[in-house]
Coordinates of C-alpha atoms in Angstrom, one line a residue:
Chain A
M1 CA 83.9 103.0 78.8
T2 CA 83.1 101.9 75.3
S3 CA 82.3 98.3 74.5
A4 CA 84.2 98.4 71.2
H5 CA 87.4 96.5 71.5
Q6 CA 90.6 98.1 70.1
P7 CA 93.3 95.7 68.9
G8 CA 95.6 94.7 71.7
H9 CA 93.2 96.2 74.3
H10 CA 91.2 93.1 75.1
S11 CA 91.9 89.6 76.2
E12 CA 90.2 86.3 76.9
V13 CA 89.6 85.6 80.5
H14 CA 88.5 82.4 82.2
L15 CA 86.8 82.6 85.6
R16 CA 84.6 80.4 87.8
V17 CA 81.7 82.5 89.0
N18 CA 79.5 80.9 91.7
G19 CA 80.9 77.5 90.7
K20 CA 80.2 77.9 87.0
P21 CA 83.0 78.2 84.4
V22 CA 82.9 81.5 82.4
T23 CA 85.0 82.5 79.4
L24 CA 84.8 86.1 78.2
D25 CA 86.7 88.3 75.8
V26 CA 87.1 91.4 78.0
D27 CA 88.2 95.0 77.3
H28 CA 91.2 95.6 79.6
R29 CA 89.3 98.5 81.1
R30 CA 86.5 96.2 82.4
V31 CA 86.4 95.9 86.1
L32 CA 85.0 92.8 87.8
L33 CA 81.9 94.6 89.1
D34 CA 80.8 95.7 85.6
L35 CA 81.6 92.2 84.2
L36 CA 79.3 90.6 86.8
R37 CA 76.5 93.1 86.4
E38 CA 76.5 93.7 82.7
D39 CA 78.1 90.7 81.0
L40 CA 76.7 88.0 83.4
D41 CA 73.6 89.7 84.6
L42 CA 74.5 89.1 88.2
T43 CA 73.2 92.4 89.5
G44 CA 73.4 91.5 93.2
S45 CA 76.8 93.2 93.6
K46 CA 76.1 96.9 93.7
K47 CA 77.9 99.9 92.4
G48 CA 77.9 102.6 95.1
C49 CA 80.9 104.9 94.9
D50 CA 82.9 103.0 92.2
H51 CA 86.1 104.1 94.0
G52 CA 86.7 101.5 96.7
Q53 CA 85.2 103.6 99.4
C54 CA 81.8 102.1 100.2
G55 CA 82.1 98.3 100.0
A56 CA 78.8 97.8 98.1
C57 CA 80.6 95.9 95.4
T58 CA 82.3 93.4 97.8
V59 CA 82.7 89.9 96.4
L60 CA 84.9 86.9 97.3
V61 CA 87.8 86.1 95.0
D62 CA 89.5 82.8 95.8
G63 CA 87.8 83.1 99.2
R64 CA 89.0 86.6 100.0
R65 CA 86.8 89.7 100.2
L66 CA 87.7 92.4 97.7
N67 CA 86.2 95.5 96.2
S68 CA 85.1 94.3 92.7
C69 CA 85.0 97.9 91.4
L70 CA 88.8 98.2 91.7
L71 CA 89.7 94.8 90.1
L72 CA 90.4 94.8 86.4
A73 CA 88.8 91.6 85.1
V74 CA 91.8 90.8 82.9
T75 CA 94.0 90.4 86.0
L76 CA 91.7 87.7 87.5
D77 CA 92.2 85.0 84.9
G78 CA 91.8 81.6 86.6
S79 CA 90.1 83.0 89.7
E80 CA 87.1 81.7 91.6
V81 CA 84.5 84.4 92.2
T82 CA 81.6 84.2 94.6
T83 CA 78.9 86.8 94.6
V84 CA 75.9 87.3 96.9
E85 CA 74.0 85.1 94.4
G86 CA 76.4 82.2 95.1
L87 CA 76.7 82.5 98.9
G88 CA 74.1 79.9 99.5
G89 CA 75.7 77.4 97.2
D90 CA 73.7 75.2 94.9
G91 CA 70.7 74.6 97.2
E92 CA 67.5 76.6 97.7
E93 CA 68.5 77.5 101.2
P94 CA 70.1 80.9 101.9
H95 CA 73.5 81.2 103.6
P96 CA 73.0 81.3 107.4
L97 CA 74.1 84.9 107.4
Q98 CA 71.5 85.8 104.8
R99 CA 68.9 84.1 107.1
A100 CA 70.3 86.1 110.1
F101 CA 69.9 89.4 108.1
L102 CA 66.3 88.5 107.4
D103 CA 65.6 87.5 111.0
R104 CA 67.2 90.7 112.4
D105 CA 65.8 93.0 109.7
A106 CA 69.4 94.1 109.2
F107 CA 68.7 96.6 106.4
Q108 CA 66.4 99.4 105.3
C109 CA 66.9 100.1 101.6
G110 CA 69.1 97.0 101.0
Y111 CA 71.5 98.5 98.6
C112 CA 74.6 97.8 100.7
T113 CA 73.3 94.4 101.8
P114 CA 75.0 92.2 99.2
G115 CA 78.4 93.8 100.0
Q116 CA 77.7 93.5 103.7
L117 CA 77.0 89.8 103.4
C118 CA 80.0 89.0 101.2
S119 CA 82.3 91.2 103.4
A120 CA 81.0 89.5 106.6
V121 CA 81.5 86.0 105.2
G122 CA 85.1 86.9 104.2
M123 CA 85.7 88.6 107.6
L124 CA 84.5 85.5 109.6
A125 CA 87.1 83.4 107.7
E126 CA 89.8 86.0 108.4
A127 CA 89.1 86.0 112.1
A128 CA 89.0 82.2 112.2
A129 CA 92.4 82.2 110.5
G130 CA 93.8 84.3 113.3
H131 CA 94.0 87.6 111.4
P132 CA 94.1 90.5 113.9
S133 CA 92.3 93.8 113.5
H134 CA 92.9 97.4 114.6
V135 CA 91.0 96.7 117.9
T136 CA 92.6 93.3 118.6
D137 CA 94.8 93.3 121.7
P138 CA 98.4 93.4 120.3
A139 CA 99.3 90.9 123.1
A140 CA 96.8 88.3 121.8
P141 CA 98.6 85.2 120.7
S142 CA 99.4 85.2 116.9
G143 CA 97.7 82.7 114.8
S144 CA 94.9 81.7 117.1
P145 CA 91.3 82.4 116.0
V146 CA 90.2 85.9 117.2
A147 CA 87.0 86.0 119.3
L148 CA 84.6 88.5 117.7
D149 CA 83.0 90.9 120.1
R150 CA 81.0 93.9 118.9
A151 CA 84.0 96.2 118.6
E152 CA 85.8 93.6 116.5
I153 CA 82.7 93.1 114.2
R154 CA 82.3 96.9 113.8
E155 CA 86.0 97.5 113.0
R156 CA 86.2 94.6 110.6
L157 CA 83.2 95.6 108.7
S158 CA 84.1 99.3 108.5
G159 CA 84.8 99.0 104.8
N160 CA 81.0 98.6 104.2
L161 CA 79.0 101.8 104.6
C162 CA 75.3 101.7 105.2
R163 CA 73.8 105.2 104.7
C164 CA 70.5 104.1 106.1
G165 CA 72.3 103.4 109.4
A166 CA 71.3 99.7 109.9
Y167 CA 74.6 99.0 111.6
P168 CA 73.2 97.9 115.0
R169 CA 71.1 95.2 113.3
I170 CA 73.9 94.2 111.0
V171 CA 76.2 93.6 113.9
E172 CA 73.5 91.6 115.7
A173 CA 73.0 89.4 112.6
V174 CA 76.7 88.7 112.4
E175 CA 76.7 87.9 116.1
D176 CA 73.9 85.4 115.5
V177 CA 76.0 83.5 113.0
I178 CA 79.0 83.4 115.4
E179 CA 76.9 82.0 118.2
Chain B
M1 CA 89.6 105.8 80.5
N2 CA 91.7 105.2 77.4
G3 CA 92.4 101.6 76.3
F4 CA 95.7 100.0 77.3
A5 CA 97.8 96.9 76.6
Y6 CA 98.0 94.3 79.3
L7 CA 101.1 92.2 80.1
R8 CA 101.6 89.6 82.8
P9 CA 105.3 88.8 83.1
T10 CA 106.3 85.7 85.1
G11 CA 109.6 87.1 86.5
V12 CA 111.2 90.4 87.7
Q13 CA 113.6 90.7 84.7
E14 CA 110.8 90.1 82.3
A15 CA 108.7 92.8 84.0
V16 CA 111.5 95.3 83.9
D17 CA 112.1 94.5 80.2
A18 CA 108.4 94.9 79.4
Y19 CA 108.4 98.3 81.1
A20 CA 111.4 99.4 78.9
A21 CA 109.7 98.1 75.8
H22 CA 106.4 100.0 76.5
P23 CA 106.8 103.8 76.8
G24 CA 103.9 105.1 79.0
A25 CA 103.6 101.8 80.8
A26 CA 102.8 101.5 84.5
Y27 CA 103.3 98.5 86.9
L28 CA 100.1 97.2 88.4
A29 CA 99.9 95.2 91.6
G30 CA 96.8 95.3 93.9
G31 CA 95.4 98.3 91.9
T32 CA 93.6 99.8 94.8
N33 CA 95.0 103.2 94.1
L34 CA 96.2 103.0 90.4
V35 CA 92.8 101.7 89.0
D36 CA 91.0 104.4 90.9
L37 CA 93.4 107.1 89.5
M38 CA 92.8 105.6 86.0
K39 CA 89.1 106.0 86.5
L40 CA 89.6 109.6 87.6
G41 CA 91.8 110.3 84.6
V42 CA 94.8 111.2 86.8
A43 CA 96.8 108.2 85.6
R44 CA 96.7 107.3 81.9
P45 CA 99.1 104.4 81.3
T46 CA 99.2 103.1 77.7
A47 CA 100.1 99.6 79.1
L48 CA 99.8 97.9 82.4
I49 CA 102.5 95.4 83.4
D50 CA 100.8 93.2 86.0
V51 CA 103.3 92.4 88.7
G52 CA 100.7 91.2 91.2
R53 CA 101.4 87.5 90.5
L54 CA 105.2 87.7 90.5
P55 CA 106.8 85.2 92.9
L56 CA 107.4 87.9 95.4
D57 CA 104.7 86.9 97.8
T58 CA 106.7 85.4 100.7
I59 CA 108.0 86.5 104.0
E60 CA 111.4 85.0 104.7
E61 CA 113.6 85.0 107.8
R62 CA 117.3 85.6 107.3
P63 CA 120.1 84.1 109.4
D64 CA 121.1 87.6 110.6
G65 CA 117.7 88.1 112.3
S66 CA 116.2 90.3 109.5
V67 CA 113.1 89.4 107.6
R68 CA 112.5 90.0 103.9
V69 CA 109.0 90.8 102.9
G70 CA 108.2 90.2 99.2
A71 CA 106.7 93.2 97.3
T72 CA 103.5 91.4 96.5
V73 CA 102.7 90.2 100.0
R74 CA 99.2 91.6 100.7
N75 CA 98.8 94.1 103.5
S76 CA 96.4 91.8 105.4
D77 CA 98.9 88.9 105.3
L78 CA 101.8 91.1 106.4
A79 CA 99.8 92.5 109.3
A80 CA 98.8 88.9 110.4
D81 CA 102.3 87.4 110.1
P82 CA 103.3 86.1 113.6
R83 CA 106.9 87.2 113.1
V84 CA 105.9 90.7 112.2
R85 CA 103.4 90.9 115.1
D86 CA 105.9 89.7 117.6
R87 CA 109.1 91.5 116.5
W88 CA 107.9 94.6 114.7
P89 CA 104.5 95.3 116.2
A90 CA 104.3 98.9 115.0
L91 CA 104.3 97.6 111.4
S92 CA 101.3 95.3 112.0
Q93 CA 99.5 98.0 113.9
A94 CA 100.1 100.6 111.2
L95 CA 98.8 98.2 108.5
L96 CA 95.7 97.5 110.5
A97 CA 95.0 101.2 111.0
G98 CA 94.9 101.7 107.3
A99 CA 92.1 101.3 104.7
S100 CA 89.5 98.5 105.1
G101 CA 89.6 94.7 105.2
Q102 CA 88.8 94.5 101.5
L103 CA 91.5 97.0 100.5
R104 CA 94.1 95.3 102.7
N105 CA 93.4 92.0 101.0
A106 CA 94.3 93.5 97.7
A107 CA 96.9 96.1 98.5
T108 CA 100.6 95.0 98.3
T109 CA 103.7 95.9 100.2
G110 CA 105.3 97.6 97.2
G111 CA 102.1 99.3 96.1
N112 CA 101.4 100.7 99.5
L113 CA 104.7 102.6 99.4
L114 CA 103.9 103.9 95.9
Q115 CA 100.3 105.1 96.6
R116 CA 99.7 108.7 95.6
T117 CA 98.5 111.5 97.8
R118 CA 94.7 111.8 98.4
C119 CA 94.9 115.6 98.1
P120 CA 91.6 116.5 96.5
Y121 CA 93.2 118.9 94.1
F122 CA 95.5 116.1 92.8
Q123 CA 92.5 113.9 92.2
D124 CA 90.4 116.5 90.4
L125 CA 91.4 117.2 86.8
G126 CA 89.5 120.5 86.9
K127 CA 91.8 121.9 89.6
P128 CA 95.3 123.2 89.5
C129 CA 97.9 120.8 91.0
N130 CA 101.7 120.9 90.5
K131 CA 102.0 117.2 91.3
R132 CA 99.5 116.1 88.6
A133 CA 100.2 118.9 86.1
P134 CA 103.5 120.6 86.9
G135 CA 103.4 124.4 86.5
S136 CA 99.6 124.6 87.0
G137 CA 99.8 125.8 90.5
C138 CA 98.8 124.5 93.9
G139 CA 95.1 124.8 94.7
A140 CA 95.5 123.6 98.3
R141 CA 98.0 126.1 99.6
E142 CA 95.3 128.9 99.8
G143 CA 92.3 126.5 99.4
V144 CA 91.1 123.5 101.3
H145 CA 94.1 122.2 103.2
R146 CA 93.0 121.0 106.6
D147 CA 94.4 117.5 105.9
H148 CA 97.7 118.8 104.4
A149 CA 101.3 119.1 105.4
V150 CA 102.8 121.1 108.3
L151 CA 106.4 120.0 107.8
G152 CA 108.7 120.0 104.8
H153 CA 106.2 121.5 102.3
S154 CA 107.1 123.9 99.5
E155 CA 105.4 126.7 97.6
Q156 CA 104.6 124.2 94.9
C157 CA 103.0 121.4 97.0
V158 CA 101.5 120.9 100.5
A159 CA 100.4 117.3 100.0
T160 CA 100.9 114.5 102.5
H161 CA 101.9 110.9 101.9
P162 CA 98.8 108.8 102.8
S163 CA 100.5 105.5 103.9
D164 CA 100.4 104.3 107.5
M165 CA 102.7 101.3 106.7
A166 CA 105.5 103.6 105.4
V167 CA 105.5 105.5 108.7
A168 CA 106.1 102.3 110.7
L169 CA 108.7 101.2 108.2
A170 CA 110.5 104.5 108.5
A171 CA 110.7 104.2 112.3
L172 CA 111.8 100.6 112.0
D173 CA 114.8 101.4 109.7
A174 CA 113.4 99.2 107.0
Q175 CA 114.9 99.2 103.5
V176 CA 113.3 99.1 100.1
E177 CA 114.7 96.5 97.7
L178 CA 114.6 97.7 94.0
Y179 CA 115.4 96.1 90.7
G180 CA 115.6 98.1 87.4
P181 CA 117.5 98.5 84.2
E182 CA 120.6 99.4 86.1
G183 CA 120.4 96.3 88.4
A184 CA 119.5 95.9 92.0
R185 CA 119.9 98.4 94.8
K186 CA 118.5 99.2 98.2
L187 CA 117.2 102.5 99.7
P188 CA 116.3 103.1 103.4
V189 CA 112.5 103.8 103.6
T190 CA 113.5 107.2 105.2
D191 CA 115.3 108.1 101.9
F192 CA 112.7 106.6 99.6
H193 CA 110.1 109.3 99.4
R194 CA 111.0 112.9 98.5
L195 CA 110.0 116.2 99.9
P196 CA 108.1 118.2 97.2
G197 CA 110.5 121.0 96.6
E198 CA 110.5 122.2 93.0
H199 CA 109.4 118.8 91.7
P200 CA 106.3 117.6 93.5
E201 CA 105.4 115.4 90.5
R202 CA 108.1 113.0 91.8
D203 CA 107.0 111.2 94.9
T204 CA 110.1 109.0 95.3
W205 CA 113.8 108.6 94.4
M206 CA 113.0 105.5 92.3
R207 CA 114.6 105.6 88.8
P208 CA 112.5 105.1 85.7
G209 CA 111.5 101.5 85.2
E210 CA 112.6 100.4 88.6
L211 CA 110.4 97.9 90.4
I212 CA 110.1 97.3 94.2
T213 CA 110.9 93.7 94.8
G214 CA 110.8 93.6 98.6
V215 CA 111.2 95.3 101.9
L216 CA 113.8 94.4 104.5
L217 CA 113.0 94.5 108.2
P218 CA 116.3 94.8 110.0
A219 CA 117.5 92.9 113.0
T220 CA 118.4 96.1 114.7
T221 CA 114.8 96.8 115.5
A222 CA 113.6 93.2 115.8
G223 CA 112.0 92.6 119.2
V224 CA 112.5 96.3 120.3
P225 CA 109.2 97.6 121.7
S226 CA 107.4 99.6 119.1
A227 CA 103.9 100.9 118.5
Y228 CA 101.8 103.0 116.1
R229 CA 99.0 105.4 116.9
K230 CA 96.8 107.2 114.4
A231 CA 94.3 110.1 114.8
R232 CA 91.5 110.3 112.1
D233 CA 88.1 111.9 111.6
R234 CA 86.2 108.7 112.2
A235 CA 87.0 105.6 114.3
S236 CA 88.0 103.5 111.3
Y237 CA 88.6 103.5 107.6
A238 CA 90.0 107.0 107.2
F239 CA 93.4 108.5 106.4
A240 CA 95.5 109.9 109.2
L241 CA 95.2 113.5 110.3
A242 CA 98.4 112.7 112.2
S243 CA 100.0 109.5 113.2
V244 CA 103.2 108.3 114.9
A245 CA 105.3 105.2 115.0
V246 CA 107.7 104.9 117.9
V247 CA 110.5 102.4 118.6
L248 CA 111.8 102.7 122.2
R249 CA 114.2 100.6 124.3
V250 CA 115.0 101.8 127.8
A251 CA 117.8 100.3 129.9
D252 CA 118.2 101.3 133.6
G253 CA 115.8 104.1 133.1
V254 CA 117.8 105.7 130.3
V255 CA 116.7 105.7 126.6
D256 CA 119.0 103.2 124.9
Q257 CA 117.4 103.1 121.4
V258 CA 114.7 105.3 119.9
A259 CA 113.1 106.1 116.6
V260 CA 110.0 108.4 116.1
A261 CA 108.3 108.9 112.7
F262 CA 105.2 111.0 112.1
G263 CA 102.6 110.4 109.4
G264 CA 100.0 112.7 108.0
L265 CA 102.3 115.7 108.5
A266 CA 104.5 115.8 105.4
H267 CA 105.1 114.6 101.9
R268 CA 106.9 111.6 103.3
P269 CA 107.1 109.7 106.6
W270 CA 108.8 112.3 108.9
R271 CA 111.6 110.9 111.0
A272 CA 111.9 113.1 114.1
R273 CA 115.7 113.2 114.2
H274 CA 115.8 116.1 116.6
T275 CA 113.6 114.2 119.0
E276 CA 115.7 111.1 118.7
L277 CA 119.0 113.0 119.3
A278 CA 117.6 114.7 122.4
L279 CA 116.2 111.4 123.8
L280 CA 119.2 109.1 123.3
G281 CA 120.9 108.7 126.7
A282 CA 118.2 110.8 128.5
P283 CA 116.2 109.5 131.4
A284 CA 113.0 108.0 130.0
G285 CA 110.2 110.1 131.4
P286 CA 107.5 112.7 130.6
A287 CA 109.8 115.7 131.0
A288 CA 112.4 114.4 128.5
F289 CA 109.7 113.2 126.1
E290 CA 107.9 116.6 126.1
G291 CA 111.1 118.5 125.5
A292 CA 112.3 116.2 122.8
V293 CA 109.0 116.1 120.8
A294 CA 108.7 119.9 121.1
L295 CA 112.2 120.3 119.5
E296 CA 110.9 118.5 116.4
L297 CA 107.6 120.2 116.1
A298 CA 109.1 123.6 116.5
H299 CA 110.0 123.2 112.8
A300 CA 106.3 122.9 111.8
E301 CA 105.0 125.6 109.5
P302 CA 101.2 125.1 109.6
L303 CA 98.9 126.4 106.9
R304 CA 95.9 128.6 107.6
D305 CA 93.6 125.7 108.6
N306 CA 95.8 122.9 109.8
A307 CA 97.6 124.2 112.9
F308 CA 95.7 121.7 114.9
K309 CA 97.9 119.0 113.6
V310 CA 100.9 120.2 115.6
P311 CA 99.4 119.6 119.1
L312 CA 97.7 116.5 117.8
A313 CA 101.0 115.0 116.7
R314 CA 102.6 116.1 119.9
N315 CA 99.9 114.3 122.0
L316 CA 100.1 111.2 119.9
A317 CA 103.9 111.0 120.3
L318 CA 103.8 111.6 124.1
D319 CA 101.1 109.0 124.5
V320 CA 103.0 106.3 122.6
L321 CA 106.4 107.2 124.2
G322 CA 104.8 107.0 127.6
R323 CA 103.1 103.7 126.9
L324 CA 106.4 102.1 125.6
A325 CA 108.5 103.4 128.5
P326 CA 108.6 101.0 131.4
A327 CA 107.2 102.3 134.6
P328 CA 109.9 103.6 137.0
A329 CA 111.0 101.1 139.6
G330 CA 108.9 101.2 142.8
V331 CA 105.8 102.7 141.1

């Protein structure tokens, strides 16, 4: 991608990123991941595959987890974006899930961790809202919060790859937050 | 990636008009496939018409017992909808068997139907592919084709359609609602995707400029037992090697209503009409199921490296038919 804007090929976009209003003139080709990392210097979100296959770029957009590498920034005008830098809110304290990852040593190289964290936060909200997964009993009542056992956690986080293989500790960290 | 214009219409007519006014335009919704294809250079639209925020994001019950799903309803929301889970469970199960939580939160009902094949030759500009570059040849037919079609393929193309959702919709007799320059019309999901034939570059029977506005789930399959099962190379987050959606109602031990659709085997969801004809009115049991499924798969023409798909599809179908059939009285 070039940074030079061609006429008609860029637009002004208004976002709230980690609670702060942001206005940018973006090339239509700009994906949210590159906007975060290169325009806003929020380098927590990682570029793994850049094709929506690894989950390292996962962020929350209006509370829902999405792959930021596949989101054209221009389509997000008016959206609220939360990255790993914003999970803990305004305070100094990390998000409880970040604390659990530290306590469980739920990483080796750490590259997938920001995506794992954002994905897990989004996933917990989905389960609480009653969203089923591939491993949820089809006979379970619709709309009720889904209890998350290990099979549920693993299935629901399958969109986040960890090539170090830290999965067992990641699952334990998520379990800690549920309990 | 080349630069492109971006338009965000607020209504369906405005979107269709914008498409007509911008040669080389593409509709964009969730973008989970289109943006990726643009990065790969496979798709090169000169303008994107963003239909992702059109007011088509609702699921509405109709007095006749059908349900209309708006085209921009996200896959995760459709899978979680209590009416869908209770009355058309195969659809919810198929959606949840596809992609990841992140992708299902972005992908839309209309976009899921229009996703392109994941054939590696299609996605690689350095390789021949009649679907991407008509006349360039098919690299997969004699190349890497373990994941490819065993039914309905042509000399020109052996690609499969990647959607799980579409397979369930095909079995459930759903219809696709379209709007375009010539007005509104409907197509059954079973007649929506094409076989490759001489023109693999055309995935569907949509006309230029048409937009999917919704999908209709019919009353005829509402509440009828249905299920979806998928086989893949890993336990989650992978495309189907083979999959099956089954709708089955048994009355007094006899098959009263049945639909079987296979995924991962062809260029479109494959309704097993031979199986269905053989089963209708037959006693619901393993012998009838085995014979009827074999009738359909006898038409398979596997490639060098994907003959395994035939027994795989057979086993999936027999498993789901068996699970949906009530146990015989006294057992």
